Amino acid sequence: MTVFVDLKLLYPDAKRPAYQTEGASGMDLHAYIPRAQGRQPEALRIPALGRLLVGTGISLAIPAGYEGQVRPRSGWALADGLTVLNSPGTIDADYRGEVGVLLINHGQEPFTVNDGERVAQLVVA
């Protein structure tokens, strides 16, 4: 069954979530780092053993009876020890604010998140 979710870009240069393959169950969510005075956005750094809420620049209107589940990217978890802290994070059907991804760095080195980078997956269930 297909579920339709209304999506709003909160900034004109925010990226829409997208399925990377035809069989994917989750859409990739991308980091949105606000721009200061028209400059390029600066990368975000998550210190070793630190956490950070990363904005996506989007809001969703999920239908009643459904939820959005924010899940980690398996590649980051394996290679760098980075994951979604409250996995799966829940986006309730009545939430209309900006979708954020709470990342935690379990690694021993700081981790850099760049603007537009895939930071998590979104599954609507």
Coordinates of C-alpha atoms in Angstrom, one line a residue:
M1 CA 0.0 0.0 0.0
T2 CA 1.3 3.5 -0.9
V3 CA 1.1 6.2 1.8
F4 CA 1.2 9.8 0.7
V5 CA 3.0 12.2 2.9
D6 CA 2.8 16.0 2.4
L7 CA 6.2 17.5 2.4
K8 CA 7.2 21.2 2.8
L9 CA 10.7 22.5 2.0
L10 CA 11.4 25.1 4.7
Y11 CA 14.3 26.6 2.7
P12 CA 14.4 26.7 -1.1
D13 CA 17.8 24.9 -1.2
A14 CA 16.8 22.1 1.2
K15 CA 16.9 18.6 -0.3
R16 CA 13.8 16.4 -0.7
P17 CA 14.0 12.9 0.9
A18 CA 14.4 10.3 -1.8
Y19 CA 14.5 6.6 -2.2
Q20 CA 17.9 5.6 -3.6
T21 CA 16.7 2.3 -5.2
E22 CA 13.4 0.9 -6.4
G23 CA 13.3 -1.7 -3.5
A24 CA 14.4 0.7 -0.7
S25 CA 12.1 0.8 2.3
G26 CA 13.5 4.1 3.6
M27 CA 14.0 7.5 2.0
D28 CA 17.3 9.3 2.7
L29 CA 17.1 12.4 4.8
H30 CA 19.7 15.1 4.1
A31 CA 21.4 17.6 6.4
Y32 CA 20.4 21.2 6.0
I33 CA 22.9 23.7 7.5
P34 CA 21.5 27.3 7.6
R35 CA 23.4 29.9 5.6
A36 CA 24.8 33.0 7.2
Q37 CA 24.6 36.2 5.2
G38 CA 24.6 34.4 1.9
R39 CA 27.8 32.5 2.7
Q40 CA 28.4 28.8 2.1
P41 CA 27.2 26.7 5.1
E42 CA 29.9 25.5 7.5
A43 CA 30.2 21.8 8.2
L44 CA 28.9 20.5 11.5
R45 CA 31.3 18.6 13.8
I46 CA 30.2 16.0 16.3
P47 CA 33.0 15.4 18.8
A48 CA 34.0 11.9 19.8
L49 CA 31.3 10.5 22.1
G50 CA 29.2 13.6 21.5
R51 CA 25.7 14.2 20.0
L52 CA 24.1 16.8 17.8
L53 CA 20.7 17.6 16.4
V54 CA 21.0 18.0 12.7
G55 CA 18.2 19.8 10.8
T56 CA 16.9 18.6 7.5
G57 CA 15.1 21.8 6.3
I58 CA 11.8 19.9 5.7
S59 CA 8.5 19.4 7.5
L60 CA 6.1 16.6 7.0
A61 CA 2.3 16.0 7.3
I62 CA 2.1 12.3 8.0
P63 CA -1.4 10.8 7.7
A64 CA -3.3 9.9 10.9
G65 CA -2.6 6.3 11.9
Y66 CA 1.0 6.4 10.6
E67 CA 4.3 7.5 11.9
G68 CA 7.7 8.5 10.5
Q69 CA 10.6 6.4 11.8
V70 CA 14.0 8.0 11.6
R71 CA 16.7 5.3 11.3
P72 CA 20.5 5.3 11.1
R73 CA 22.5 4.8 8.0
S74 CA 24.2 1.4 8.3
G75 CA 27.3 2.5 6.5
W76 CA 28.0 5.3 9.0
A77 CA 27.3 3.0 12.0
L78 CA 29.8 0.4 10.7
A79 CA 32.6 2.6 9.5
D80 CA 32.4 5.5 12.0
G81 CA 30.3 4.5 14.9
L82 CA 27.7 7.2 14.1
T83 CA 24.0 6.4 14.7
V84 CA 20.7 7.9 15.5
L85 CA 20.6 8.3 19.3
N86 CA 16.9 7.7 19.8
S87 CA 16.6 5.0 17.1
P88 CA 14.2 4.8 15.7
G89 CA 13.2 8.4 16.2
T90 CA 9.5 9.0 15.8
I91 CA 7.7 11.7 13.8
D92 CA 4.1 11.7 15.0
A93 CA 1.2 12.3 12.6
D94 CA 0.4 15.6 14.3
Y95 CA 4.0 17.1 14.2
R96 CA 4.5 19.9 11.7
G97 CA 7.9 21.3 12.7
E98 CA 11.3 20.8 11.1
V99 CA 12.4 17.2 11.0
G100 CA 15.6 16.8 13.0
V101 CA 18.0 13.9 13.3
L102 CA 19.7 13.3 16.6
L103 CA 23.1 11.8 15.8
I104 CA 25.6 10.4 18.3
N105 CA 29.2 9.7 17.6
H106 CA 30.3 6.5 19.3
G107 CA 33.7 6.8 17.6
Q108 CA 37.0 7.9 18.9
E109 CA 37.4 10.8 16.4
P110 CA 35.3 13.9 15.6
F111 CA 32.8 13.3 12.8
T112 CA 32.0 16.0 10.1
V113 CA 28.5 16.4 8.6
N114 CA 28.3 18.5 5.5
D115 CA 25.3 20.4 4.1
G116 CA 23.2 18.1 1.9
E117 CA 24.8 14.9 3.1
R118 CA 22.6 11.9 3.8
V119 CA 22.2 11.6 7.5
A120 CA 19.5 9.1 8.2
Q121 CA 16.6 7.1 6.6
L122 CA 12.9 7.8 6.9
V123 CA 10.4 4.9 7.0
V124 CA 6.7 5.7 7.1
A125 CA 4.8 2.9 9.0

